[in-house]
C-alpha positions as a Markdown table, in Angstrom:
| # | Residue | x | y | z |
|---|---|---|---|---|
| 1 | Met | 78.3 | 66.4 | 74.8 |
| 2 | Lys | 77.8 | 69.1 | 72.2 |
| 3 | Phe | 77.6 | 68.1 | 68.5 |
| 4 | Ala | 77.7 | 70.5 | 65.6 |
| 5 | Ser | 77.2 | 70.0 | 61.9 |
| 6 | Trp | 77.6 | 72.5 | 59.0 |
| 7 | Asn | 77.5 | 72.2 | 55.2 |
| 8 | Val | 80.2 | 74.8 | 54.5 |
| 9 | Asn | 79.9 | 74.8 | 50.7 |
| 10 | Gly | 83.6 | 74.8 | 50.3 |
| 11 | Phe | 85.9 | 74.6 | 53.3 |
| 12 | Arg | 88.6 | 76.7 | 51.8 |
| 13 | Ala | 86.1 | 79.5 | 51.0 |
| 14 | Val | 84.5 | 79.5 | 54.5 |
| 15 | Leu | 87.9 | 79.7 | 56.2 |
| 16 | Asn | 88.1 | 83.2 | 54.7 |
| 17 | Lys | 84.6 | 84.0 | 56.0 |
| 18 | Gly | 85.1 | 83.7 | 59.7 |
| 19 | Phe | 84.9 | 80.0 | 60.1 |
| 20 | Glu | 87.6 | 79.9 | 62.9 |
| 21 | Asp | 85.6 | 82.4 | 65.0 |
| 22 | Ala | 82.4 | 80.4 | 64.5 |
| 23 | Phe | 84.2 | 77.1 | 65.4 |
| 24 | Ala | 85.5 | 78.6 | 68.6 |
| 25 | Ala | 82.2 | 80.3 | 69.5 |
| 26 | Ile | 80.1 | 77.1 | 69.0 |
| 27 | Asp | 82.7 | 75.2 | 71.1 |
| 28 | Ala | 81.4 | 71.7 | 70.2 |
| 29 | Asp | 82.9 | 68.4 | 71.2 |
| 30 | Phe | 82.3 | 67.2 | 67.7 |
| 31 | Phe | 82.2 | 69.5 | 64.7 |
| 32 | Cys | 81.1 | 67.8 | 61.4 |
| 33 | Leu | 81.4 | 69.4 | 58.0 |
| 34 | Gln | 79.8 | 68.5 | 54.7 |
| 35 | Glu | 80.6 | 69.7 | 51.1 |
| 36 | Thr | 84.2 | 70.5 | 51.9 |
| 37 | Lys | 85.0 | 70.5 | 48.2 |
| 38 | Met | 88.7 | 69.8 | 48.7 |
| 39 | Gln | 91.5 | 67.3 | 48.6 |
| 40 | Glu | 94.0 | 66.3 | 51.3 |
| 41 | Gly | 96.2 | 69.2 | 52.4 |
| 42 | Gln | 94.2 | 72.0 | 50.8 |
| 43 | Ala | 92.8 | 73.5 | 54.0 |
| 44 | Asp | 95.0 | 75.1 | 56.6 |
| 45 | Phe | 92.9 | 74.5 | 59.7 |
| 46 | His | 94.4 | 72.3 | 62.5 |
| 47 | Pro | 92.8 | 73.1 | 65.9 |
| 48 | Glu | 95.3 | 71.7 | 68.4 |
| 49 | Asp | 92.6 | 70.3 | 70.8 |
| 50 | Tyr | 90.9 | 68.2 | 68.1 |
| 51 | Tyr | 91.5 | 65.0 | 66.1 |
| 52 | Glu | 90.8 | 65.5 | 62.4 |
| 53 | Phe | 89.1 | 63.1 | 60.0 |
| 54 | Tyr | 88.5 | 63.8 | 56.3 |
| 55 | Asn | 86.8 | 61.9 | 53.5 |
| 56 | Tyr | 87.5 | 63.3 | 50.1 |
| 57 | Ala | 85.6 | 62.8 | 46.8 |
| 58 | Glu | 87.6 | 61.4 | 43.9 |
| 59 | Lys | 86.3 | 64.3 | 41.8 |
| 60 | Lys | 88.2 | 67.4 | 42.7 |
| 61 | Gly | 86.2 | 70.3 | 44.2 |
| 62 | Tyr | 83.2 | 68.2 | 44.9 |
| 63 | Ser | 81.3 | 66.9 | 47.9 |
| 64 | Gly | 83.5 | 65.6 | 50.8 |
| 65 | Thr | 83.1 | 65.5 | 54.6 |
| 66 | Ala | 85.1 | 66.1 | 57.8 |
| 67 | Val | 84.9 | 65.7 | 61.5 |
| 68 | Phe | 86.8 | 67.5 | 64.3 |
| 69 | Ala | 86.7 | 65.5 | 67.5 |
| 70 | Arg | 87.8 | 66.9 | 70.9 |
| 71 | Lys | 90.9 | 65.1 | 72.1 |
| 72 | Thr | 89.9 | 65.2 | 75.8 |
| 73 | Leu | 87.2 | 62.6 | 74.9 |
| 74 | Gly | 89.9 | 60.2 | 73.8 |
| 75 | Glu | 90.6 | 58.7 | 70.4 |
| 76 | Pro | 87.6 | 57.0 | 68.7 |
| 77 | Leu | 87.6 | 53.2 | 68.9 |
| 78 | Ser | 87.4 | 53.2 | 65.1 |
| 79 | Ala | 86.9 | 55.4 | 62.1 |
| 80 | Ala | 85.3 | 54.3 | 58.9 |
| 81 | Tyr | 84.6 | 55.9 | 55.5 |
| 82 | Gly | 81.6 | 55.2 | 53.3 |
| 83 | Ile | 79.0 | 52.6 | 54.0 |
| 84 | His | 80.9 | 49.4 | 54.4 |
| 85 | Gly | 83.4 | 51.0 | 52.0 |
| 86 | Glu | 80.7 | 51.4 | 49.4 |
| 87 | His | 79.1 | 54.7 | 48.1 |
| 88 | Asp | 82.5 | 56.2 | 48.9 |
| 89 | Asp | 83.9 | 57.7 | 45.7 |
| 90 | Glu | 82.2 | 61.0 | 46.6 |
| 91 | Gly | 83.5 | 61.1 | 50.2 |
| 92 | Arg | 80.0 | 61.4 | 51.7 |
| 93 | Val | 80.2 | 59.5 | 54.9 |
| 94 | Ile | 82.4 | 59.3 | 58.0 |
| 95 | Thr | 81.7 | 57.1 | 61.0 |
| 96 | Leu | 83.4 | 57.4 | 64.4 |
| 97 | Glu | 82.9 | 54.8 | 67.1 |
| 98 | Tyr | 83.1 | 55.8 | 70.8 |
| 99 | Pro | 82.4 | 53.6 | 73.8 |
| 100 | Glu | 78.8 | 54.9 | 74.2 |
| 101 | Phe | 77.7 | 55.8 | 70.6 |
| 102 | Tyr | 78.5 | 55.9 | 66.9 |
| 103 | Leu | 78.7 | 59.3 | 65.3 |
| 104 | Ile | 78.0 | 59.4 | 61.5 |
| 105 | Thr | 78.2 | 62.5 | 59.4 |
| 106 | Cys | 76.8 | 62.4 | 55.9 |
| 107 | Tyr | 76.3 | 64.6 | 52.8 |
| 108 | Val | 73.3 | 62.9 | 51.1 |
| 109 | Pro | 73.4 | 63.1 | 47.3 |
| 110 | Asn | 71.2 | 65.7 | 45.7 |
| 111 | Ala | 68.5 | 64.4 | 43.5 |
| 112 | Lys | 69.3 | 67.2 | 41.0 |
| 113 | Asp | 67.0 | 69.2 | 38.7 |
| 114 | Gly | 64.2 | 67.1 | 37.2 |
| 115 | Leu | 65.1 | 64.4 | 39.8 |
| 116 | Ala | 67.8 | 63.2 | 37.4 |
| 117 | Arg | 69.6 | 61.4 | 40.2 |
| 118 | Ile | 66.6 | 60.2 | 42.2 |
| 119 | Asp | 67.3 | 56.5 | 41.5 |
| 120 | Tyr | 70.8 | 56.8 | 43.0 |
| 121 | Arg | 69.5 | 59.0 | 45.8 |
| 122 | Cys | 67.0 | 56.3 | 46.8 |
| 123 | Glu | 69.6 | 53.5 | 46.6 |
| 124 | Phe | 71.9 | 55.6 | 48.8 |
| 125 | Glu | 69.1 | 56.2 | 51.3 |
| 126 | Asp | 68.3 | 52.5 | 51.5 |
| 127 | Ala | 71.9 | 51.6 | 52.1 |
| 128 | Met | 72.3 | 54.3 | 54.7 |
| 129 | Arg | 69.2 | 53.3 | 56.6 |
| 130 | Ala | 70.3 | 49.6 | 56.7 |
| 131 | Tyr | 73.8 | 50.7 | 57.9 |
| 132 | Leu | 72.3 | 52.9 | 60.7 |
| 133 | Gln | 70.1 | 50.1 | 61.8 |
| 134 | Glu | 73.0 | 47.7 | 61.9 |
| 135 | Leu | 75.0 | 50.1 | 64.0 |
| 136 | Asp | 72.0 | 50.8 | 66.2 |
| 137 | Gln | 72.0 | 47.1 | 67.1 |
| 138 | Val | 75.4 | 47.5 | 68.7 |
| 139 | Lys | 75.1 | 51.0 | 70.4 |
| 140 | Pro | 73.1 | 54.2 | 69.9 |
| 141 | Val | 73.6 | 56.3 | 66.8 |
| 142 | Val | 74.1 | 60.1 | 66.3 |
| 143 | Tyr | 73.6 | 60.8 | 62.6 |
| 144 | Cys | 74.0 | 64.3 | 61.2 |
| 145 | Gly | 74.6 | 66.3 | 58.1 |
| 146 | Asp | 73.1 | 67.8 | 55.1 |
| 147 | Leu | 70.4 | 65.2 | 54.4 |
| 148 | Asn | 69.1 | 67.2 | 51.4 |
| 149 | Val | 65.4 | 66.8 | 52.2 |
| 150 | Ala | 62.7 | 69.0 | 53.8 |
| 151 | His | 60.6 | 66.3 | 55.4 |
| 152 | Asn | 57.3 | 68.1 | 55.9 |
| 153 | Glu | 55.7 | 71.2 | 54.7 |
| 154 | Ile | 56.7 | 73.1 | 57.8 |
| 155 | Asp | 60.3 | 72.5 | 56.8 |
| 156 | Leu | 60.4 | 74.9 | 53.8 |
| 157 | Lys | 59.0 | 78.3 | 53.0 |
| 158 | Asn | 57.2 | 77.4 | 49.8 |
| 159 | Pro | 56.0 | 73.8 | 49.9 |
| 160 | Lys | 53.3 | 74.1 | 47.3 |
| 161 | Thr | 55.5 | 75.4 | 44.5 |
| 162 | Asn | 58.3 | 73.0 | 45.4 |
| 163 | Arg | 56.3 | 69.9 | 45.6 |
| 164 | Gly | 58.1 | 67.3 | 43.4 |
| 165 | Asn | 61.3 | 69.3 | 43.2 |
| 166 | Ala | 64.7 | 67.9 | 44.4 |
| 167 | Gly | 64.6 | 67.9 | 48.2 |
| 168 | Phe | 60.9 | 67.9 | 48.4 |
| 169 | Ser | 59.9 | 65.0 | 46.2 |
| 170 | Asp | 57.6 | 62.3 | 47.5 |
| 171 | Glu | 60.4 | 59.8 | 47.1 |
| 172 | Glu | 62.9 | 61.7 | 49.2 |
| 173 | Arg | 60.3 | 62.6 | 51.9 |
| 174 | Gly | 59.2 | 59.0 | 52.0 |
| 175 | Lys | 62.8 | 57.8 | 52.6 |
| 176 | Met | 63.0 | 60.2 | 55.6 |
| 177 | Thr | 59.7 | 58.8 | 56.9 |
| 178 | Glu | 61.2 | 55.3 | 56.6 |
| 179 | Leu | 64.3 | 56.2 | 58.4 |
| 180 | Leu | 62.4 | 57.8 | 61.3 |
| 181 | Gly | 60.1 | 54.8 | 61.4 |
| 182 | Ala | 63.1 | 52.5 | 61.8 |
| 183 | Gly | 63.9 | 53.6 | 65.3 |
| 184 | Phe | 65.3 | 57.1 | 64.9 |
| 185 | Thr | 64.3 | 60.6 | 66.0 |
| 186 | Asp | 64.7 | 64.0 | 64.3 |
| 187 | Thr | 66.1 | 66.0 | 67.3 |
| 188 | Phe | 64.9 | 69.5 | 66.3 |
| 189 | Arg | 61.4 | 68.5 | 65.4 |
| 190 | Tyr | 61.1 | 66.3 | 68.5 |
| 191 | Leu | 61.9 | 69.3 | 70.8 |
| 192 | Tyr | 60.2 | 71.9 | 68.6 |
| 193 | Pro | 57.3 | 70.3 | 66.7 |
| 194 | Glu | 55.8 | 73.5 | 65.6 |
| 195 | Gln | 58.8 | 75.8 | 65.2 |
| 196 | Val | 59.6 | 77.2 | 61.8 |
| 197 | Thr | 63.4 | 77.6 | 61.3 |
| 198 | Tyr | 65.4 | 76.9 | 58.2 |
| 199 | Ser | 69.0 | 75.8 | 57.7 |
| 200 | Trp | 69.5 | 76.5 | 54.0 |
| 201 | Trp | 68.7 | 79.4 | 51.7 |
| 202 | Ser | 69.3 | 79.7 | 47.9 |
| 203 | Tyr | 71.9 | 82.3 | 46.9 |
| 204 | Arg | 69.3 | 83.5 | 44.4 |
| 205 | Phe | 66.5 | 86.1 | 44.9 |
| 206 | Arg | 67.9 | 87.3 | 48.2 |
| 207 | Ala | 66.4 | 84.2 | 49.8 |
| 208 | Arg | 68.2 | 84.4 | 53.1 |
| 209 | Glu | 67.3 | 88.1 | 53.5 |
| 210 | Lys | 63.7 | 87.1 | 53.0 |
| 211 | Asn | 64.1 | 83.9 | 55.0 |
| 212 | Ala | 62.7 | 81.8 | 52.1 |
| 213 | Gly | 64.6 | 78.7 | 53.3 |
| 214 | Trp | 64.5 | 75.0 | 53.8 |
| 215 | Arg | 65.4 | 72.8 | 56.8 |
| 216 | Ile | 67.6 | 70.2 | 55.3 |
| 217 | Asp | 70.3 | 69.8 | 57.9 |
| 218 | Tyr | 69.7 | 67.4 | 60.8 |
| 219 | Phe | 70.7 | 65.6 | 63.9 |
| 220 | Ile | 69.0 | 62.2 | 63.9 |
| 221 | Ile | 69.5 | 60.0 | 66.9 |
| 222 | Ser | 68.5 | 56.5 | 68.1 |
| 223 | Asp | 65.1 | 56.6 | 69.7 |
| 224 | Arg | 66.6 | 55.5 | 73.0 |
| 225 | Leu | 68.7 | 58.6 | 73.2 |
| 226 | Arg | 65.6 | 60.8 | 73.4 |
| 227 | Asp | 65.7 | 61.1 | 77.2 |
| 228 | Arg | 69.3 | 62.2 | 76.9 |
| 229 | Leu | 68.7 | 64.9 | 74.4 |
| 230 | Lys | 69.1 | 68.3 | 76.1 |
| 231 | Glu | 69.0 | 70.8 | 73.2 |
| 232 | Ala | 68.8 | 71.0 | 69.4 |
| 233 | Glu | 69.5 | 74.3 | 67.7 |
| 234 | Ile | 69.7 | 75.9 | 64.2 |
| 235 | Leu | 72.2 | 78.7 | 64.3 |
| 236 | Thr | 70.7 | 81.0 | 61.7 |
| 237 | Asp | 72.9 | 83.9 | 62.6 |
| 238 | Val | 76.1 | 82.2 | 61.6 |
| 239 | Met | 77.1 | 83.2 | 58.1 |
| 240 | Gly | 79.7 | 82.1 | 55.6 |
| 241 | Ser | 77.8 | 79.4 | 53.6 |
| 242 | Asp | 74.3 | 79.0 | 52.1 |
| 243 | His | 73.7 | 76.7 | 55.0 |
| 244 | Cys | 74.0 | 77.5 | 58.7 |
| 245 | Pro | 75.2 | 75.1 | 61.5 |
| 246 | Val | 72.9 | 72.9 | 63.5 |
| 247 | Thr | 73.7 | 71.5 | 66.9 |
| 248 | Ala | 72.6 | 69.0 | 69.4 |
| 249 | Val | 73.5 | 68.5 | 73.1 |
| 250 | Ile | 73.2 | 64.9 | 74.4 |
| 251 | Ser | 74.1 | 63.7 | 77.9 |
| 252 | Phe | 76.0 | 60.4 | 78.2 |
| 253 | Asp | 76.8 | 60.9 | 81.9 |
| 254 | Glu | 73.5 | 59.7 | 83.4 |
């Protein structure tokens, strides 16, 4: 199965920047979105071969997630929003349950300038890790999204000057280390331990043109899915957002 994830930085905006062509070209079984920045009914995109799931923030034009799931795989056994219904006023989490796995897409809160929101960020991370571990006791987990952290120095262009900034603070990096230590694998780094590829670039200073980026978009899987992982990619050529899509291919047929 092919999984895709993309922080679109406004779904309505990216629909005018070639999203439908990218969606068709990537041809994923599951296509997850973060930062949709919309309310129900505001986006006109209804691919006939996919079920649609949206989670909207209470604040208009903010946050939000979505998942498009291929119908030929059948309806999910369940769909849930938030973390046990908590941490859900910002529409950050969608969980779909299938017979062989859970798919969770997430837009992790940004710690903000000066780490103004770091306490809430860490609280969210702890709740998410506990939630993923709970699901993992039942069946394997595929967790994806804009996780808003560059885990190691290889994951951003300028680690020294960004040390302590939002997305590269010791606290946020530590939470990722805790998650990976709790039975989960960073798919891209597992397959490509030394490869330097980024998934987000600031709109300032021509950062994308200079490839001064960060790898903050992930597919994280249960450790026991490692042998089923066939590919993990960062699609840097796909434009339309300040992020690019990331993908993972996992076999559940063996």
